[in-house]
C-alpha cells in the first residue's frame, strides 16, 4: 500500500492530484528579488508536466499531446522507418524514429516546407544510409538547408549517419557523415 503521508518541499505540500489551474512560482536563477520585473514566473502544473513528459518521451517512439487539459501518451509505432524508394519526402511519420535509407541505388530525400508539414519546434530527424545507394538531401520549396561548406549534402557511404535539426521556420541544419565538396 502506498504511503499516504504528505511531504513538504519548502512551503509546498504533496497532494494526490494537481488541477490544470494549480500554479507554481518559479524564481530566476540569478536570485533577483521578487520585486524585480520578470524575476518570478507563474506557470501551471499542467504546463510543467507536459514539458517534462515531452522531454522524457522525445526520441522514444512515443507521442505526447496536451489538449483541453487532457494529456495523452500513445505508441509511436515502429522504432525505425525504412525508406526504400529512389525518392522520398520527409514527414511527421519520420519523427522520433531511426530512418533507414535502404536502397541499392541513389536516393533523394526532400525536406518539405512548414506549409506542407506541421513540423514541431526543436524537432530533430535522424537516420543512416543503410543500403549501398548514396542519400542526397534537397530542400523543398522555400526551405533553407544549412550544412558545412566543405561538405556535400550526400552521405559518404553505407552506414553513414545523418541528422536534420529544425533551427527555424523552414530552416534546417544537416549534419553527419557527408562527402567532401
mmCIF file of C-alpha atoms in Angstrom:
data_model
loop_
_atom_site.group_PDB
_atom_site.id
_atom_site.type_symbol
_atom_site.label_atom_id
_atom_site.label_comp_id
_atom_site.label_asym_id
_atom_site.label_seq_id
_atom_site.Cartn_x
_atom_site.Cartn_y
_atom_site.Cartn_z
ATOM 1 C CA UNK A 1 0.000 0.000 0.000
ATOM 2 C CA UNK A 2 1.308 3.473 -0.880
ATOM 3 C CA UNK A 3 2.434 5.784 1.900
ATOM 4 C CA UNK A 4 -0.409 8.277 2.467
ATOM 5 C CA UNK A 5 1.831 10.740 4.342
ATOM 6 C CA UNK A 6 2.026 14.279 2.925
ATOM 7 C CA UNK A 7 5.569 15.578 2.476
ATOM 8 C CA UNK A 8 6.717 19.186 2.280
ATOM 9 C CA UNK A 9 9.206 20.700 -0.117
ATOM 10 C CA UNK A 10 9.826 24.180 1.198
ATOM 11 C CA UNK A 11 6.334 25.565 1.617
ATOM 12 C CA UNK A 12 4.764 23.067 -0.801
ATOM 13 C CA UNK A 13 2.732 20.123 0.411
ATOM 14 C CA UNK A 14 2.353 16.974 -1.693
ATOM 15 C CA UNK A 15 -1.173 16.340 -2.915
ATOM 16 C CA UNK A 16 -2.670 13.317 -4.638
ATOM 17 C CA UNK A 17 -3.566 15.261 -7.787
ATOM 18 C CA UNK A 18 -2.910 18.662 -9.326
ATOM 19 C CA UNK A 19 -5.521 20.606 -11.245
ATOM 20 C CA UNK A 20 -4.776 22.325 -14.562
ATOM 21 C CA UNK A 21 -5.270 25.624 -12.755
ATOM 22 C CA UNK A 22 -2.749 24.917 -9.964
ATOM 23 C CA UNK A 23 0.122 27.381 -10.348
ATOM 24 C CA UNK A 24 3.760 27.349 -9.283
ATOM 25 C CA UNK A 25 6.034 30.321 -8.786
ATOM 26 C CA UNK A 26 9.460 29.853 -10.327
ATOM 27 C CA UNK A 27 12.394 32.040 -9.318
ATOM 28 C CA UNK A 28 15.036 33.163 -11.789
ATOM 29 C CA UNK A 29 18.447 31.560 -11.305
ATOM 30 C CA UNK A 30 20.080 34.981 -10.775
ATOM 31 C CA UNK A 31 18.192 35.255 -7.478
ATOM 32 C CA UNK A 32 16.716 38.662 -8.303
ATOM 33 C CA UNK A 33 14.248 39.772 -5.619
ATOM 34 C CA UNK A 34 10.529 39.239 -6.346
ATOM 35 C CA UNK A 35 10.103 42.998 -6.874
ATOM 36 C CA UNK A 36 12.351 42.895 -9.950
ATOM 37 C CA UNK A 37 10.223 42.661 -13.138
ATOM 38 C CA UNK A 38 10.285 39.207 -14.745
ATOM 39 C CA UNK A 39 12.295 37.673 -11.904
ATOM 40 C CA UNK A 40 9.436 35.336 -10.923
ATOM 41 C CA UNK A 41 7.087 33.447 -13.195
ATOM 42 C CA UNK A 42 3.815 31.737 -12.530
ATOM 43 C CA UNK A 43 3.236 28.603 -14.559
ATOM 44 C CA UNK A 44 0.580 25.923 -14.374
ATOM 45 C CA UNK A 45 1.262 22.406 -13.153
ATOM 46 C CA UNK A 46 -0.133 21.067 -16.439
ATOM 47 C CA UNK A 47 2.409 23.024 -18.498
ATOM 48 C CA UNK A 48 5.290 21.800 -16.344
ATOM 49 C CA UNK A 49 4.071 18.193 -16.592
ATOM 50 C CA UNK A 50 3.632 18.420 -20.371
ATOM 51 C CA UNK A 51 7.117 19.895 -20.798
ATOM 52 C CA UNK A 52 8.835 17.308 -18.596
ATOM 53 C CA UNK A 53 6.964 14.360 -20.110
ATOM 54 C CA UNK A 54 7.638 15.714 -23.585
ATOM 55 C CA UNK A 55 11.374 15.677 -22.901
ATOM 56 C CA UNK A 56 11.152 12.155 -21.456
ATOM 57 C CA UNK A 57 9.316 10.669 -24.446
ATOM 58 C CA UNK A 58 11.268 12.612 -27.079
ATOM 59 C CA UNK A 59 13.135 10.046 -29.140
ATOM 60 C CA UNK A 60 11.346 7.121 -27.514
ATOM 61 C CA UNK A 61 8.934 6.481 -30.387
ATOM 62 C CA UNK A 62 6.040 7.622 -28.185
ATOM 63 C CA UNK A 63 3.797 10.636 -28.857
ATOM 64 C CA UNK A 64 2.574 13.050 -26.189
ATOM 65 C CA UNK A 65 -0.191 15.591 -26.699
ATOM 66 C CA UNK A 66 -1.986 18.069 -24.427
ATOM 67 C CA UNK A 67 -5.445 19.217 -25.487
ATOM 68 C CA UNK A 68 -8.208 20.620 -23.316
ATOM 69 C CA UNK A 69 -6.341 19.734 -20.131
ATOM 70 C CA UNK A 70 -6.061 16.082 -21.231
ATOM 71 C CA UNK A 71 -2.526 14.707 -21.537
ATOM 72 C CA UNK A 72 -2.328 11.709 -23.886
ATOM 73 C CA UNK A 73 0.623 9.352 -24.354
ATOM 74 C CA UNK A 74 0.400 6.949 -27.263
ATOM 75 C CA UNK A 75 2.630 4.480 -29.007
ATOM 76 C CA UNK A 76 4.532 5.912 -31.930
ATOM 77 C CA UNK A 77 4.629 2.585 -33.726
ATOM 78 C CA UNK A 78 7.814 1.199 -35.202
ATOM 79 C CA UNK A 79 11.133 2.312 -33.730
ATOM 80 C CA UNK A 80 12.540 2.699 -37.231
ATOM 81 C CA UNK A 81 11.277 3.652 -40.683
ATOM 82 C CA UNK A 82 12.527 2.043 -43.901
ATOM 83 C CA UNK A 83 12.901 4.482 -46.793
ATOM 84 C CA UNK A 84 13.377 2.243 -49.829
ATOM 85 C CA UNK A 85 12.367 4.239 -52.903
ATOM 86 C CA UNK A 86 14.668 6.312 -55.084
ATOM 87 C CA UNK A 87 12.934 9.497 -53.862
ATOM 88 C CA UNK A 88 11.103 10.332 -50.648
ATOM 89 C CA UNK A 89 9.760 13.375 -48.830
ATOM 90 C CA UNK A 90 10.147 13.521 -45.061
ATOM 91 C CA UNK A 91 7.054 13.930 -42.889
ATOM 92 C CA UNK A 92 5.756 13.534 -39.358
ATOM 93 C CA UNK A 93 5.993 9.733 -39.686
ATOM 94 C CA UNK A 94 9.790 10.180 -39.697
ATOM 95 C CA UNK A 95 9.800 11.858 -36.273
ATOM 96 C CA UNK A 96 11.108 10.063 -33.202
ATOM 97 C CA UNK A 97 12.281 7.131 -35.267
ATOM 98 C CA UNK A 98 15.509 5.968 -36.842
ATOM 99 C CA UNK A 99 15.197 6.409 -40.625
ATOM 100 C CA UNK A 100 16.962 3.674 -42.615
ATOM 101 C CA UNK A 101 17.604 4.847 -46.165
ATOM 102 C CA UNK A 102 17.817 1.402 -47.703
ATOM 103 C CA UNK A 103 18.233 1.189 -51.459
ATOM 104 C CA UNK A 104 20.837 -0.358 -53.767
ATOM 105 C CA UNK A 105 20.884 2.821 -55.881
ATOM 106 C CA UNK A 106 20.941 6.534 -55.055
ATOM 107 C CA UNK A 107 18.128 8.106 -53.051
ATOM 108 C CA UNK A 108 16.935 11.719 -52.912
ATOM 109 C CA UNK A 109 15.289 12.873 -49.685
ATOM 110 C CA UNK A 110 13.321 16.142 -49.747
ATOM 111 C CA UNK A 111 12.738 18.309 -46.678
ATOM 112 C CA UNK A 112 9.307 19.892 -47.224
ATOM 113 C CA UNK A 113 8.277 23.378 -46.043
ATOM 114 C CA UNK A 114 6.211 24.110 -42.940
ATOM 115 C CA UNK A 115 3.233 24.838 -45.213
ATOM 116 C CA UNK A 116 3.243 21.147 -46.224
ATOM 117 C CA UNK A 117 4.153 19.543 -42.881
ATOM 118 C CA UNK A 118 3.297 20.917 -39.418
ATOM 119 C CA UNK A 119 6.832 20.451 -38.064
ATOM 120 C CA UNK A 120 7.023 20.967 -34.287
ATOM 121 C CA UNK A 121 9.625 23.333 -32.838
ATOM 122 C CA UNK A 122 13.018 21.843 -31.962
ATOM 123 C CA UNK A 123 12.473 18.652 -33.966
ATOM 124 C CA UNK A 124 15.448 16.555 -34.968
ATOM 125 C CA UNK A 125 15.291 13.750 -37.525
ATOM 126 C CA UNK A 126 17.991 11.118 -37.791
ATOM 127 C CA UNK A 127 18.944 8.061 -39.742
ATOM 128 C CA UNK A 128 21.625 6.461 -41.897
ATOM 129 C CA UNK A 129 22.411 5.297 -45.401
ATOM 130 C CA UNK A 130 21.531 1.649 -44.792
ATOM 131 C CA UNK A 131 21.874 0.347 -48.343
ATOM 132 C CA UNK A 132 24.563 0.777 -50.995
ATOM 133 C CA UNK A 133 22.845 3.797 -52.600
ATOM 134 C CA UNK A 134 24.059 7.232 -51.508
ATOM 135 C CA UNK A 135 21.452 9.532 -49.938
ATOM 136 C CA UNK A 136 21.201 13.141 -51.136
ATOM 137 C CA UNK A 137 19.176 15.724 -49.188
ATOM 138 C CA UNK A 138 17.410 18.541 -51.013
ATOM 139 C CA UNK A 139 15.434 21.495 -49.694
ATOM 140 C CA UNK A 140 11.771 21.752 -50.653
ATOM 141 C CA UNK A 141 10.286 24.993 -51.938
ATOM 142 C CA UNK A 142 11.124 27.841 -49.547
ATOM 143 C CA UNK A 143 13.288 25.653 -47.296
ATOM 144 C CA UNK A 144 16.856 26.615 -46.379
ATOM 145 C CA UNK A 145 19.190 23.662 -45.826
ATOM 146 C CA UNK A 146 22.336 24.613 -43.909
ATOM 147 C CA UNK A 147 25.481 22.473 -43.844
ATOM 148 C CA UNK A 148 29.243 22.833 -43.719
ATOM 149 C CA UNK A 149 30.518 24.490 -46.893
ATOM 150 C CA UNK A 150 33.246 21.868 -47.352
ATOM 151 C CA UNK A 151 30.707 19.012 -47.401
ATOM 152 C CA UNK A 152 28.099 17.875 -49.889
ATOM 153 C CA UNK A 153 24.513 17.035 -48.977
ATOM 154 C CA UNK A 154 25.178 13.386 -49.965
ATOM 155 C CA UNK A 155 26.079 10.657 -47.473
ATOM 156 C CA UNK A 156 29.607 9.298 -47.659
ATOM 157 C CA UNK A 157 28.923 5.576 -47.917
ATOM 158 C CA UNK A 158 26.968 2.692 -46.475
ATOM 159 C CA UNK A 159 26.122 3.081 -42.767
ATOM 160 C CA UNK A 160 26.884 6.838 -42.876
ATOM 161 C CA UNK A 161 24.710 8.515 -40.215
ATOM 162 C CA UNK A 162 22.797 11.724 -40.886
ATOM 163 C CA UNK A 163 20.740 14.178 -38.896
ATOM 164 C CA UNK A 164 18.475 17.126 -39.580
ATOM 165 C CA UNK A 165 17.768 19.736 -36.904
ATOM 166 C CA UNK A 166 14.991 22.286 -37.465
ATOM 167 C CA UNK A 167 16.568 25.610 -36.437
ATOM 168 C CA UNK A 168 13.772 27.947 -37.529
ATOM 169 C CA UNK A 169 10.725 28.221 -39.740
ATOM 170 C CA UNK A 170 11.682 26.436 -42.984
ATOM 171 C CA UNK A 171 15.325 26.252 -41.878
ATOM 172 C CA UNK A 172 17.197 23.004 -41.212
ATOM 173 C CA UNK A 173 20.774 22.091 -40.285
ATOM 174 C CA UNK A 174 22.110 18.952 -41.994
ATOM 175 C CA UNK A 175 24.850 17.078 -40.155
ATOM 176 C CA UNK A 176 26.506 13.673 -40.187
ATOM 177 C CA UNK A 177 28.895 11.723 -42.387
ATOM 178 C CA UNK A 178 28.837 13.502 -45.774
ATOM 179 C CA UNK A 179 31.159 13.637 -48.776
ATOM 180 C CA UNK A 180 33.748 16.387 -49.334
ATOM 181 C CA UNK A 181 32.740 19.297 -51.545
#
